[in-house]
Tab-separated table of C-alpha atoms in Angstrom:
chain	number	residue	atom	x	y	z
A	735	UNK	CA	1.047	36.883	-4.289
A	736	UNK	CA	4.531	38.166	-5.077
A	737	UNK	CA	6.623	39.138	-2.025
A	738	UNK	CA	8.037	42.656	-1.627
A	739	UNK	CA	10.996	43.886	0.442
A	740	UNK	CA	10.975	47.643	1.306
A	741	UNK	CA	14.257	49.190	2.513
A	742	UNK	CA	14.628	52.765	3.775
A	743	UNK	CA	16.479	54.219	6.758
A	744	UNK	CA	13.543	56.476	7.633
A	745	UNK	CA	10.764	54.716	9.564
A	746	UNK	CA	8.105	57.114	8.274
A	747	UNK	CA	9.097	56.447	4.657
A	748	UNK	CA	9.083	52.655	5.143
A	749	UNK	CA	5.658	52.668	6.745
A	750	UNK	CA	4.403	55.238	4.249
A	751	UNK	CA	5.356	53.107	1.250
A	752	UNK	CA	3.895	50.024	2.946
A	753	UNK	CA	0.541	51.718	3.554
A	754	UNK	CA	0.366	53.812	0.400
A	755	UNK	CA	-1.591	51.324	-1.713
A	756	UNK	CA	-3.574	48.046	-1.333
A	757	UNK	CA	-0.700	45.794	-2.420
A	758	UNK	CA	-2.822	42.616	-2.636
A	759	UNK	CA	-5.015	44.264	-5.249
A	760	UNK	CA	-2.032	44.401	-7.588
A	761	UNK	CA	-0.747	40.890	-6.838
A	762	UNK	CA	1.830	41.752	-4.157
A	763	UNK	CA	2.302	41.502	-0.397
A	764	UNK	CA	4.840	43.334	1.760
A	765	UNK	CA	6.897	40.503	3.228
A	766	UNK	CA	9.567	42.475	5.118
A	767	UNK	CA	10.899	45.943	5.955
A	768	UNK	CA	14.608	46.858	6.296
A	769	UNK	CA	16.168	49.869	7.974
A	770	UNK	CA	19.420	49.958	5.960
A	771	UNK	CA	21.211	48.242	3.084
A	772	UNK	CA	22.904	45.605	5.211
A	773	UNK	CA	19.630	44.718	6.927
A	774	UNK	CA	17.960	44.583	3.510
A	775	UNK	CA	20.579	42.168	2.146
A	776	UNK	CA	20.121	39.799	5.084
A	777	UNK	CA	16.338	39.852	4.710
A	778	UNK	CA	16.646	39.356	0.976
A	779	UNK	CA	18.666	36.174	1.528
A	780	UNK	CA	16.193	34.932	4.148
A	781	UNK	CA	12.849	35.886	2.559
A	782	UNK	CA	13.714	35.606	-1.161
A	783	UNK	CA	11.365	38.448	-2.212
A	784	UNK	CA	10.138	38.800	-5.787
A	785	UNK	CA	10.560	42.602	-5.760
A	786	UNK	CA	12.936	44.927	-3.893
A	787	UNK	CA	12.115	48.607	-3.321
A	788	UNK	CA	15.069	50.470	-1.755
A	789	UNK	CA	16.199	54.018	-1.054
A	790	UNK	CA	19.452	55.023	-2.748
A	791	UNK	CA	20.877	56.790	0.322
A	792	UNK	CA	21.048	54.481	3.368
A	793	UNK	CA	23.668	53.913	6.090
A	794	UNK	CA	26.007	50.878	6.164
A	795	UNK	CA	25.092	49.991	2.560
A	796	UNK	CA	23.361	52.319	0.119
A	797	UNK	CA	20.721	51.319	-2.409
A	798	UNK	CA	23.119	51.059	-5.348
A	799	UNK	CA	25.504	48.830	-3.397
A	800	UNK	CA	22.552	46.691	-2.368
A	801	UNK	CA	21.478	46.452	-6.002
A	802	UNK	CA	24.985	45.437	-7.104
A	803	UNK	CA	25.252	42.835	-4.330
A	804	UNK	CA	21.880	41.283	-5.144
A	805	UNK	CA	22.719	41.224	-8.838
A	806	UNK	CA	25.713	38.975	-8.109
A	807	UNK	CA	23.251	36.392	-6.802
A	808	UNK	CA	20.175	37.080	-8.912
A	809	UNK	CA	20.216	39.015	-12.155
A	810	UNK	CA	16.486	38.773	-12.635
A	811	UNK	CA	14.784	39.982	-9.423
A	812	UNK	CA	12.975	43.304	-10.136
A	813	UNK	CA	14.421	46.310	-8.305
A	814	UNK	CA	12.897	49.790	-7.789
A	815	UNK	CA	15.065	52.623	-6.439
A	816	UNK	CA	13.800	55.564	-4.389
A	817	UNK	CA	15.576	58.930	-4.182
A	818	UNK	CA	14.896	62.312	-2.727
A	819	UNK	CA	17.061	63.954	-5.391
A	820	UNK	CA	16.602	64.105	-9.146
A	821	UNK	CA	20.139	62.951	-9.691
A	822	UNK	CA	20.803	61.860	-13.265
A	823	UNK	CA	24.125	60.264	-12.291
A	824	UNK	CA	22.399	57.890	-9.865
A	825	UNK	CA	19.789	57.045	-12.460
A	826	UNK	CA	22.435	56.230	-15.102
A	827	UNK	CA	24.394	53.963	-12.784
A	828	UNK	CA	21.219	52.235	-11.578
A	829	UNK	CA	20.094	51.586	-15.161
A	830	UNK	CA	23.492	50.036	-15.876
A	831	UNK	CA	22.844	47.466	-13.141
A	832	UNK	CA	19.398	46.528	-14.362
A	833	UNK	CA	17.091	48.618	-12.203
A	834	UNK	CA	13.433	48.345	-13.136
A	835	UNK	CA	12.352	51.789	-12.017
A	836	UNK	CA	13.585	55.013	-10.479
A	837	UNK	CA	11.085	56.799	-8.246
A	838	UNK	CA	11.382	60.261	-6.689
A	839	UNK	CA	10.306	61.127	-3.179
A	840	UNK	CA	7.760	62.038	-2.078
A	841	UNK	CA	6.352	58.946	-3.751
A	842	UNK	CA	3.191	59.328	-5.816
A	843	UNK	CA	0.567	56.573	-5.542
A	844	UNK	CA	-0.172	56.470	-9.277
A	845	UNK	CA	3.517	56.307	-10.185
A	846	UNK	CA	4.112	53.371	-7.813
A	847	UNK	CA	1.059	51.522	-9.153
A	848	UNK	CA	2.251	52.051	-12.732
A	849	UNK	CA	5.640	50.521	-11.919
A	850	UNK	CA	4.024	47.655	-10.001
A	851	UNK	CA	1.825	46.780	-12.965
A	852	UNK	CA	4.873	46.669	-15.228
A	853	UNK	CA	6.775	44.496	-12.736
A	854	UNK	CA	3.755	42.204	-12.220
A	855	UNK	CA	3.450	41.640	-15.976
A	856	UNK	CA	7.172	40.891	-16.149
A	857	UNK	CA	6.981	38.408	-13.265
A	858	UNK	CA	3.963	36.657	-14.792
A	859	UNK	CA	5.716	36.274	-18.143
A	860	UNK	CA	8.785	34.943	-16.377
A	861	UNK	CA	6.665	32.476	-14.415
A	862	UNK	CA	4.948	31.210	-17.567
A	863	UNK	CA	8.281	30.843	-19.341
A	864	UNK	CA	9.634	28.946	-16.326
A	865	UNK	CA	6.628	26.597	-16.344
A	866	UNK	CA	7.065	25.934	-20.061
A	867	UNK	CA	10.763	25.230	-19.571
A	868	UNK	CA	9.960	22.881	-16.683
A	869	UNK	CA	7.360	21.048	-18.763
A	870	UNK	CA	9.827	20.676	-21.608
A	871	UNK	CA	12.528	19.362	-19.277
A	872	UNK	CA	10.012	17.041	-17.569
A	873	UNK	CA	9.037	15.570	-20.938
A	874	UNK	CA	12.698	15.023	-21.809
A	875	UNK	CA	13.363	13.476	-18.404
A	876	UNK	CA	10.467	11.038	-18.640
A	877	UNK	CA	11.233	10.101	-22.249
A	878	UNK	CA	14.854	9.376	-21.360
A	879	UNK	CA	13.828	7.355	-18.297
A	880	UNK	CA	11.232	5.251	-20.136
A	881	UNK	CA	13.789	4.457	-22.827
A	882	UNK	CA	16.242	3.280	-20.162
A	883	UNK	CA	13.542	1.170	-18.477
A	884	UNK	CA	12.790	-0.373	-21.870
A	885	UNK	CA	16.417	-1.477	-22.117
A	886	UNK	CA	17.675	1.189	-24.505
A	887	UNK	CA	21.199	2.567	-23.976
A	888	UNK	CA	21.872	5.970	-22.451
A	889	UNK	CA	22.606	8.515	-25.234
A	890	UNK	CA	26.192	9.842	-24.978
A	891	UNK	CA	25.089	13.461	-25.470
A	892	UNK	CA	22.795	13.686	-22.408
A	893	UNK	CA	23.222	16.988	-20.536
A	894	UNK	CA	22.700	15.804	-16.953
A	895	UNK	CA	22.954	19.287	-15.479
A	896	UNK	CA	20.394	20.861	-17.807
A	897	UNK	CA	17.958	18.004	-17.171
A	898	UNK	CA	18.538	18.116	-13.416
A	899	UNK	CA	19.706	14.498	-13.418
A	900	UNK	CA	23.222	14.949	-12.044
A	901	UNK	CA	23.383	12.839	-8.879
A	902	UNK	CA	25.537	10.457	-6.865
A	903	UNK	CA	22.912	7.675	-6.828
A	904	UNK	CA	19.597	6.871	-8.481
A	905	UNK	CA	16.582	4.955	-7.232
A	906	UNK	CA	13.033	4.072	-8.347
A	907	UNK	CA	10.000	4.533	-6.096
A	908	UNK	CA	6.765	2.910	-7.374
A	909	UNK	CA	3.065	3.109	-6.502
A	910	UNK	CA	-0.035	1.890	-8.323
A	911	UNK	CA	-1.051	3.921	-11.388
A	912	UNK	CA	-4.174	5.409	-9.804
A	913	UNK	CA	-2.026	7.177	-7.217
A	914	UNK	CA	0.072	9.264	-9.635
A	915	UNK	CA	-1.403	12.632	-8.640
A	916	UNK	CA	-0.276	12.221	-5.042
A	917	UNK	CA	3.072	10.952	-6.280
A	918	UNK	CA	3.654	14.107	-8.326
A	919	UNK	CA	2.900	16.173	-5.235
A	920	UNK	CA	5.438	14.081	-3.320
A	921	UNK	CA	8.019	14.819	-6.041
A	922	UNK	CA	7.688	18.512	-5.235
A	923	UNK	CA	8.200	17.941	-1.504
A	924	UNK	CA	11.351	15.843	-1.200
A	925	UNK	CA	14.674	17.731	-1.243
A	926	UNK	CA	16.020	15.864	-4.260
A	927	UNK	CA	15.253	15.843	-7.951
A	928	UNK	CA	12.361	13.410	-8.391
A	929	UNK	CA	11.063	12.675	-11.886
A	930	UNK	CA	7.473	11.333	-12.068
A	931	UNK	CA	6.722	8.726	-14.737
A	932	UNK	CA	4.084	6.173	-15.688
A	933	UNK	CA	4.804	2.701	-17.026
A	934	UNK	CA	2.194	0.015	-17.500
A	935	UNK	CA	-0.013	-0.241	-14.428
A	936	UNK	CA	2.410	1.615	-12.195
A	937	UNK	CA	3.391	5.199	-11.464
A	938	UNK	CA	6.791	6.068	-10.125
A	939	UNK	CA	9.503	8.514	-9.246
A	940	UNK	CA	13.087	8.509	-10.375
A	941	UNK	CA	14.844	9.848	-7.263
A	942	UNK	CA	18.183	11.493	-7.993
A	943	UNK	CA	20.042	11.425	-4.695
A	944	UNK	CA	22.388	14.192	-3.722
A	945	UNK	CA	25.708	13.297	-2.147
A	946	UNK	CA	24.180	12.558	1.246
A	947	UNK	CA	21.357	10.473	-0.242
A	948	UNK	CA	17.803	9.907	0.958
A	949	UNK	CA	17.256	7.024	3.375
A	950	UNK	CA	14.169	4.829	3.486
A	951	UNK	CA	13.113	6.384	6.795
A	952	UNK	CA	13.423	9.879	5.305
A	953	UNK	CA	11.349	8.899	2.290
A	954	UNK	CA	8.794	7.298	4.606
A	955	UNK	CA	8.621	10.573	6.538
A	956	UNK	CA	8.134	12.630	3.377
A	957	UNK	CA	5.588	10.188	2.001
A	958	UNK	CA	3.660	9.493	5.201
A	959	UNK	CA	1.066	12.226	4.743
A	960	UNK	CA	0.485	11.038	1.173
A	961	UNK	CA	0.771	7.281	1.605
A	962	UNK	CA	-1.707	7.253	4.475
A	963	UNK	CA	-4.758	7.466	2.180
A	964	UNK	CA	-2.975	5.361	-0.443
A	965	UNK	CA	-1.992	1.725	-0.294
A	966	UNK	CA	1.700	1.045	-0.703
A	967	UNK	CA	4.944	2.346	-2.137
A	968	UNK	CA	7.912	0.204	-3.208
A	969	UNK	CA	11.509	1.386	-3.198
A	970	UNK	CA	14.024	-0.302	-5.505
A	971	UNK	CA	17.721	-0.597	-4.722
A	972	UNK	CA	20.098	2.323	-5.339
A	973	UNK	CA	22.335	2.321	-8.409
A	974	UNK	CA	25.301	4.602	-9.023
A	975	UNK	CA	24.717	5.131	-12.745
A	976	UNK	CA	21.526	6.260	-14.436
A	977	UNK	CA	22.222	3.722	-17.181
A	978	UNK	CA	21.628	0.951	-14.587
A	979	UNK	CA	18.258	2.296	-13.404
A	980	UNK	CA	16.420	-0.713	-14.855
A	981	UNK	CA	17.879	-2.769	-11.957
A	982	UNK	CA	16.208	-0.495	-9.400
A	983	UNK	CA	12.932	-0.507	-11.344
A	984	UNK	CA	12.834	-4.314	-11.554
A	985	UNK	CA	13.416	-4.607	-7.804
A	986	UNK	CA	10.704	-2.031	-7.021
A	987	UNK	CA	8.291	-3.722	-9.434
A	988	UNK	CA	8.769	-7.081	-7.712
A	989	UNK	CA	8.245	-5.570	-4.259
A	990	UNK	CA	5.114	-3.704	-5.380
A	991	UNK	CA	3.624	-6.953	-6.668
A	992	UNK	CA	3.950	-8.290	-3.098
A	993	UNK	CA	2.775	-5.088	-1.420
A	994	UNK	CA	-0.517	-6.674	-0.335
A	995	UNK	CA	1.477	-8.552	2.306
A	996	UNK	CA	2.829	-5.305	3.794
A	997	UNK	CA	1.153	-2.807	6.104
A	998	UNK	CA	-1.057	-0.265	4.351
A	999	UNK	CA	0.653	3.071	3.751
A	1000	UNK	CA	4.208	1.754	4.114
A	1001	UNK	CA	7.299	2.212	1.994
A	1002	UNK	CA	8.549	-1.282	1.111
A	1003	UNK	CA	12.243	-1.750	0.436
A	1004	UNK	CA	12.512	-5.415	1.393
A	1005	UNK	CA	10.247	-8.440	1.564
A	1006	UNK	CA	7.268	-7.865	3.902
A	1007	UNK	CA	7.685	-9.593	7.263
A	1008	UNK	CA	5.049	-12.276	6.596
A	1009	UNK	CA	7.014	-13.387	3.521
A	1010	UNK	CA	10.399	-13.631	5.190
A	1011	UNK	CA	11.570	-17.163	5.972
A	1012	UNK	CA	8.163	-18.532	4.998
A	1013	UNK	CA	8.037	-22.354	4.928
A	1014	UNK	CA	6.068	-23.680	1.992
A	1015	UNK	CA	3.758	-26.427	3.245
A	1016	UNK	CA	2.755	-27.497	-0.287
A	1017	UNK	CA	-0.725	-28.424	0.865
A	1018	UNK	CA	-3.778	-28.142	-1.409
A	1019	UNK	CA	-6.643	-25.835	-0.524
A	1020	UNK	CA	-8.754	-28.889	0.335
A	1021	UNK	CA	-6.376	-29.744	3.196
A	1022	UNK	CA	-7.032	-26.448	4.971
A	1023	UNK	CA	-10.698	-26.546	4.060
A	1024	UNK	CA	-10.990	-29.981	5.674
A	1025	UNK	CA	-9.253	-28.854	8.864
A	1026	UNK	CA	-11.443	-25.738	9.127
A	1027	UNK	CA	-14.617	-27.681	8.439
A	1028	UNK	CA	-13.786	-30.459	10.897
A	1029	UNK	CA	-13.030	-27.984	13.656
A	1030	UNK	CA	-16.242	-26.020	13.162
A	1031	UNK	CA	-18.276	-29.191	12.761
A	1032	UNK	CA	-17.349	-30.191	16.292
A	1033	UNK	CA	-17.626	-26.661	17.714
A	1034	UNK	CA	-13.892	-25.918	18.012
A	1035	UNK	CA	-13.328	-22.349	16.788
A	1036	UNK	CA	-9.683	-21.910	17.849
A	1037	UNK	CA	-8.444	-24.878	15.768
A	1038	UNK	CA	-10.540	-23.497	12.890
A	1039	UNK	CA	-8.887	-20.099	13.227
A	1040	UNK	CA	-5.497	-21.781	13.352
A	1041	UNK	CA	-6.339	-23.692	10.191
A	1042	UNK	CA	-7.111	-20.506	8.234
A	1043	UNK	CA	-3.966	-18.872	9.633
A	1044	UNK	CA	-1.928	-21.864	8.432
A	1045	UNK	CA	-3.641	-21.609	5.054
A	1046	UNK	CA	-2.665	-17.956	4.740
A	1047	UNK	CA	0.900	-18.676	5.871
A	1048	UNK	CA	1.105	-21.302	3.130
A	1049	UNK	CA	-0.120	-18.985	0.366
A	1050	UNK	CA	2.154	-16.227	1.661
A	1051	UNK	CA	5.108	-18.612	1.316
A	1052	UNK	CA	3.995	-19.182	-2.288
A	1053	UNK	CA	3.912	-15.359	-2.730
A	1054	UNK	CA	0.512	-15.625	-4.337
A	1055	UNK	CA	-0.768	-12.487	-6.079
A	1056	UNK	CA	-3.475	-10.471	-4.340
A	1057	UNK	CA	-6.310	-11.411	-6.715
A	1058	UNK	CA	-5.477	-15.130	-6.557
A	1059	UNK	CA	-5.159	-15.050	-2.773
A	1060	UNK	CA	-8.551	-13.392	-2.362
A	1061	UNK	CA	-10.127	-15.886	-4.741
A	1062	UNK	CA	-8.689	-18.839	-2.795
A	1063	UNK	CA	-9.744	-17.369	0.550
A	1064	UNK	CA	-13.283	-16.815	-0.747
A	1065	UNK	CA	-13.407	-20.354	-2.105
A	1066	UNK	CA	-12.324	-21.808	1.231
A	1067	UNK	CA	-14.905	-19.745	3.139
A	1068	UNK	CA	-17.820	-20.670	0.864
A	1069	UNK	CA	-16.896	-24.352	0.710
A	1070	UNK	CA	-16.734	-24.610	4.499
A	1071	UNK	CA	-20.104	-22.859	4.849
A	1072	UNK	CA	-21.739	-25.111	2.251
A	1073	UNK	CA	-20.393	-28.245	3.918
A	1074	UNK	CA	-21.585	-27.143	7.363
A	1075	UNK	CA	-25.052	-26.506	5.924
A	1076	UNK	CA	-25.021	-29.905	4.231
A	1077	UNK	CA	-24.068	-31.505	7.557
A	1078	UNK	CA	-27.094	-29.840	9.195
A	1079	UNK	CA	-25.033	-28.016	11.808
A	1080	UNK	CA	-25.508	-24.585	10.205
A	1081	UNK	CA	-28.718	-22.853	9.118
A	1082	UNK	CA	-29.465	-22.623	5.398
A	1083	UNK	CA	-29.588	-18.815	5.648
A	1084	UNK	CA	-25.808	-18.885	5.776
A	1085	UNK	CA	-25.733	-19.744	2.080
A	1086	UNK	CA	-26.395	-16.038	1.507
A	1087	UNK	CA	-24.730	-14.653	4.627
A	1088	UNK	CA	-21.442	-16.155	3.550
A	1089	UNK	CA	-21.234	-13.795	0.604
A	1090	UNK	CA	-21.064	-10.860	3.018
A	1091	UNK	CA	-17.752	-12.202	4.253
A	1092	UNK	CA	-16.441	-12.921	0.767
A	1093	UNK	CA	-17.223	-9.298	-0.132
A	1094	UNK	CA	-15.143	-8.212	2.882
A	1095	UNK	CA	-12.337	-10.489	1.717
A	1096	UNK	CA	-12.341	-8.819	-1.691
A	1097	UNK	CA	-12.243	-5.374	-0.064
A	1098	UNK	CA	-9.335	-6.219	2.266
A	1099	UNK	CA	-6.542	-3.690	1.758
A	1100	UNK	CA	-3.722	-5.848	3.078
A	1101	UNK	CA	-2.858	-9.352	4.199
A	1102	UNK	CA	-3.497	-8.752	7.905
A	1103	UNK	CA	-6.961	-7.381	7.211
A	1104	UNK	CA	-7.823	-10.396	5.063
A	1105	UNK	CA	-6.650	-12.751	7.822
A	1106	UNK	CA	-8.768	-10.832	10.332
A	1107	UNK	CA	-11.882	-11.285	8.153
A	1108	UNK	CA	-11.317	-15.049	7.837
A	1109	UNK	CA	-10.764	-15.472	11.567
A	1110	UNK	CA	-13.902	-13.420	12.316
A	1111	UNK	CA	-15.803	-15.744	9.984
A	1112	UNK	CA	-14.653	-18.703	12.110
A	1113	UNK	CA	-15.965	-16.931	15.224
A	1114	UNK	CA	-19.314	-16.253	13.535
A	1115	UNK	CA	-19.700	-19.802	12.256
A	1116	UNK	CA	-18.745	-21.343	15.593
A	1117	UNK	CA	-21.314	-19.137	17.325
A	1118	UNK	CA	-24.062	-20.129	14.894
A	1119	UNK	CA	-23.616	-23.898	14.635
A	1120	UNK	CA	-25.869	-26.167	16.668
A	1121	UNK	CA	-22.886	-28.050	18.117
A	1122	UNK	CA	-22.378	-28.146	21.885
A	1123	UNK	CA	-18.857	-26.936	22.499
A	1124	UNK	CA	-18.684	-28.538	25.982
A	1125	UNK	CA	-18.962	-32.103	24.677
A	1126	UNK	CA	-15.951	-34.324	25.390
A	1127	UNK	CA	-13.432	-34.982	22.631
A	1128	UNK	CA	-14.586	-38.616	22.283
A	1129	UNK	CA	-18.246	-37.569	22.108
A	1130	UNK	CA	-17.362	-35.140	19.327
A	1131	UNK	CA	-15.524	-37.898	17.477
A	1132	UNK	CA	-18.527	-40.213	17.755
A	1133	UNK	CA	-20.895	-37.497	16.516
A	1134	UNK	CA	-18.572	-36.826	13.628
A	1135	UNK	CA	-18.416	-40.476	12.609
A	1136	UNK	CA	-22.201	-40.846	12.883
A	1137	UNK	CA	-22.828	-37.847	10.607
A	1138	UNK	CA	-19.844	-38.120	8.278
A	1139	UNK	CA	-19.074	-41.811	7.964
A	1140	UNK	CA	-19.131	-41.486	4.169
A	1141	UNK	CA	-16.081	-39.167	4.188
A	1142	UNK	CA	-12.380	-39.906	4.425
A	1143	UNK	CA	-12.127	-39.594	8.209
A	1144	UNK	CA	-8.725	-40.128	9.801
A	1145	UNK	CA	-7.752	-40.179	13.462
A	1146	UNK	CA	-4.665	-38.044	12.736
A	1147	UNK	CA	-6.720	-35.271	11.132
A	1148	UNK	CA	-9.322	-35.207	13.888
A	1149	UNK	CA	-6.638	-35.253	16.581
A	1150	UNK	CA	-4.962	-32.211	15.019
A	1151	UNK	CA	-8.278	-30.367	14.953
A	1152	UNK	CA	-8.926	-31.180	18.600
A	1153	UNK	CA	-5.324	-30.318	19.475
A	1154	UNK	CA	-4.578	-33.778	20.880
A	1155	UNK	CA	-1.821	-36.290	20.268
A	1156	UNK	CA	-3.326	-38.926	17.952
A	1157	UNK	CA	-2.004	-41.879	20.025
A	1158	UNK	CA	-3.435	-40.398	23.229
A	1159	UNK	CA	-6.809	-39.619	21.652
A	1160	UNK	CA	-6.961	-43.067	20.066
A	1161	UNK	CA	-6.361	-44.632	23.475
A	1162	UNK	CA	-9.112	-42.535	25.078
A	1163	UNK	CA	-11.495	-43.482	22.274
A	1164	UNK	CA	-10.805	-47.191	22.848
A	1165	UNK	CA	-11.310	-46.815	26.589
A	1166	UNK	CA	-14.695	-45.083	26.212
A	1167	UNK	CA	-16.152	-47.017	23.252
A	1168	UNK	CA	-14.429	-50.400	23.527
A	1169	UNK	CA	-13.293	-50.111	19.881
A	1170	UNK	CA	-10.377	-48.599	18.107
A	1171	UNK	CA	-11.238	-45.549	15.998
A	1172	UNK	CA	-11.032	-47.350	12.642
A	1173	UNK	CA	-12.988	-50.334	13.962
A	1174	UNK	CA	-15.772	-48.102	15.235
A	1175	UNK	CA	-15.843	-46.281	11.880
A	1176	UNK	CA	-16.037	-49.586	9.983
A	1177	UNK	CA	-18.908	-50.823	12.189
A	1178	UNK	CA	-20.916	-47.616	11.558
A	1179	UNK	CA	-20.287	-47.882	7.830
A	1180	UNK	CA	-21.296	-51.550	7.666
A	1181	UNK	CA	-24.435	-50.824	9.682
A	1182	UNK	CA	-25.380	-48.045	7.272
A	1183	UNK	CA	-24.588	-50.220	4.244
A	1184	UNK	CA	-26.934	-52.939	5.522
A	1185	UNK	CA	-29.740	-50.356	5.599
A	1186	UNK	CA	-28.937	-49.339	2.045
A	1187	UNK	CA	-28.817	-52.946	0.794
A	1188	UNK	CA	-32.171	-53.682	2.423
A	1189	UNK	CA	-33.552	-50.604	0.648
A	1190	UNK	CA	-32.561	-52.068	-2.715
A	1191	UNK	CA	-29.199	-50.422	-3.384
A	1192	UNK	CA	-26.735	-52.351	-5.481
A	1193	UNK	CA	-23.526	-53.433	-3.798
A	1194	UNK	CA	-21.269	-50.877	-5.518
A	1195	UNK	CA	-23.792	-48.107	-4.759
A	1196	UNK	CA	-23.913	-48.999	-1.072
A	1197	UNK	CA	-20.113	-49.163	-0.943
A	1198	UNK	CA	-19.728	-45.651	-2.348
A	1199	UNK	CA	-22.422	-44.174	-0.120
A	1200	UNK	CA	-20.801	-45.367	3.095
A	1201	UNK	CA	-17.262	-44.299	2.189
A	1202	UNK	CA	-15.732	-47.368	0.486
A	1203	UNK	CA	-14.847	-46.352	-3.060
A	1204	UNK	CA	-13.200	-49.757	-3.639
A	1205	UNK	CA	-15.893	-52.457	-3.902
A	1206	UNK	CA	-13.496	-55.351	-3.187
A	1207	UNK	CA	-12.348	-53.646	0.020
A	1208	UNK	CA	-15.992	-53.090	1.002
A	1209	UNK	CA	-16.683	-56.780	0.301
A	1210	UNK	CA	-13.884	-57.857	2.679
A	1211	UNK	CA	-14.977	-55.483	5.437
A	1212	UNK	CA	-18.644	-56.481	5.125
A	1213	UNK	CA	-17.840	-60.186	5.367
A	1214	UNK	CA	-15.527	-59.565	8.346
A	1215	UNK	CA	-18.299	-57.952	10.398
A	1216	UNK	CA	-21.369	-59.878	9.168
A	1217	UNK	CA	-19.976	-63.280	8.197
A	1218	UNK	CA	-21.414	-63.064	4.689
A	1219	UNK	CA	-20.855	-61.158	1.453
A	1220	UNK	CA	-22.880	-58.041	0.609
A	1221	UNK	CA	-24.530	-59.884	-2.285
A	1222	UNK	CA	-25.598	-62.779	-0.058
A	1223	UNK	CA	-26.961	-60.345	2.525
A	1224	UNK	CA	-28.905	-58.520	-0.157
A	1225	UNK	CA	-30.473	-61.740	-1.456
A	1226	UNK	CA	-31.187	-62.947	2.089
A	1227	UNK	CA	-33.192	-59.784	2.827
């Protein structure tokens, strides 16, 4: 609807014009009424009507003076004059100032409607022309910007004012390509020129700051209602020349690639908190997998949750991309589940249940959500293993050796899982078993190897199956605890 301002010093006339016709039917709405020319001018400045209907004779400022004053600010707004006198002189002067119609009182309904239809058609044409001009300028703006982002120089003949690109500073704001529609709506909301563009897999805004600029917090406020259903937005650094805008774009692009580590719906202008001062542990995935598995194998869920948190801190320090991070997290989860099943502490049904958690990992919208899913998995696994969590630390170590003697078990690793000092735990183990940890492990392995040799296994096969990949080392250990070589034992039996 186009807004109308009606000005007349007679209350009856004002209300009469307002109620004479169904304005909405003709595309208009009466936005305000004024009792004189001065009042009309103030309401014009406040309401910005699309059409002014005013009486020629009014106190303080007459209709012609009002027309002249408005024309100094806006040469295009349609203006209809009302008069109780068929005065040709008034009509001539009004026409000279661009009046769109001259109506005699008492006002006839049909005559007003006829003028409104003419004005409506004029306003519609003007609106369409404005849209076409905006589209043309928008195309020029985006073409110029994409050329600059591609490294091309700024043409010397650019008319910054015509293109709406005159500014004190420039900045790039990026989101993912699928969020461009919301971004274009945002461009219409912020009180600065903002040019939408698309480049590769991203959509963005070129923000042309006015003298006072637009702070991150202000942009966050403007974007909050749009970013809430979206994922992230990245804000590059400000540059003072449009020709240097590639610097801002590169910075925003880098931040957007790390947006998974930030809170959902945030505007990122610096490294997300989880990436700041991150210490790279340089540990392979198998290290964290082993810690998680060991902890869950002995019924310790908190050390398991700490292990996955350390894993995620490590990959965050590496600034791993979202897809790679989710793939690694899924691999860790499935490997731990498979190993727990193989160790007979977790039901076989978990071979399928585990994929429910990997699906949740893939759907995680940010780093914190992914970490939450992994830690919940540790809770679920700990609750579903057949390990008694109230066993003593030494009992858990013995159970682990008895079931996993063929693996590379180390006192330091197990101590970390149980959250004990390795020297202290080693001392407790010796006190309760009579053997040092490694001695006890060797005795279990040799006992198992004797069973394998009696069953017909070859020496190298028995060595591998009990955790001695080096046959010569196995030979020395076997002789130390049995007094004979593995071959002699095999022949003896």
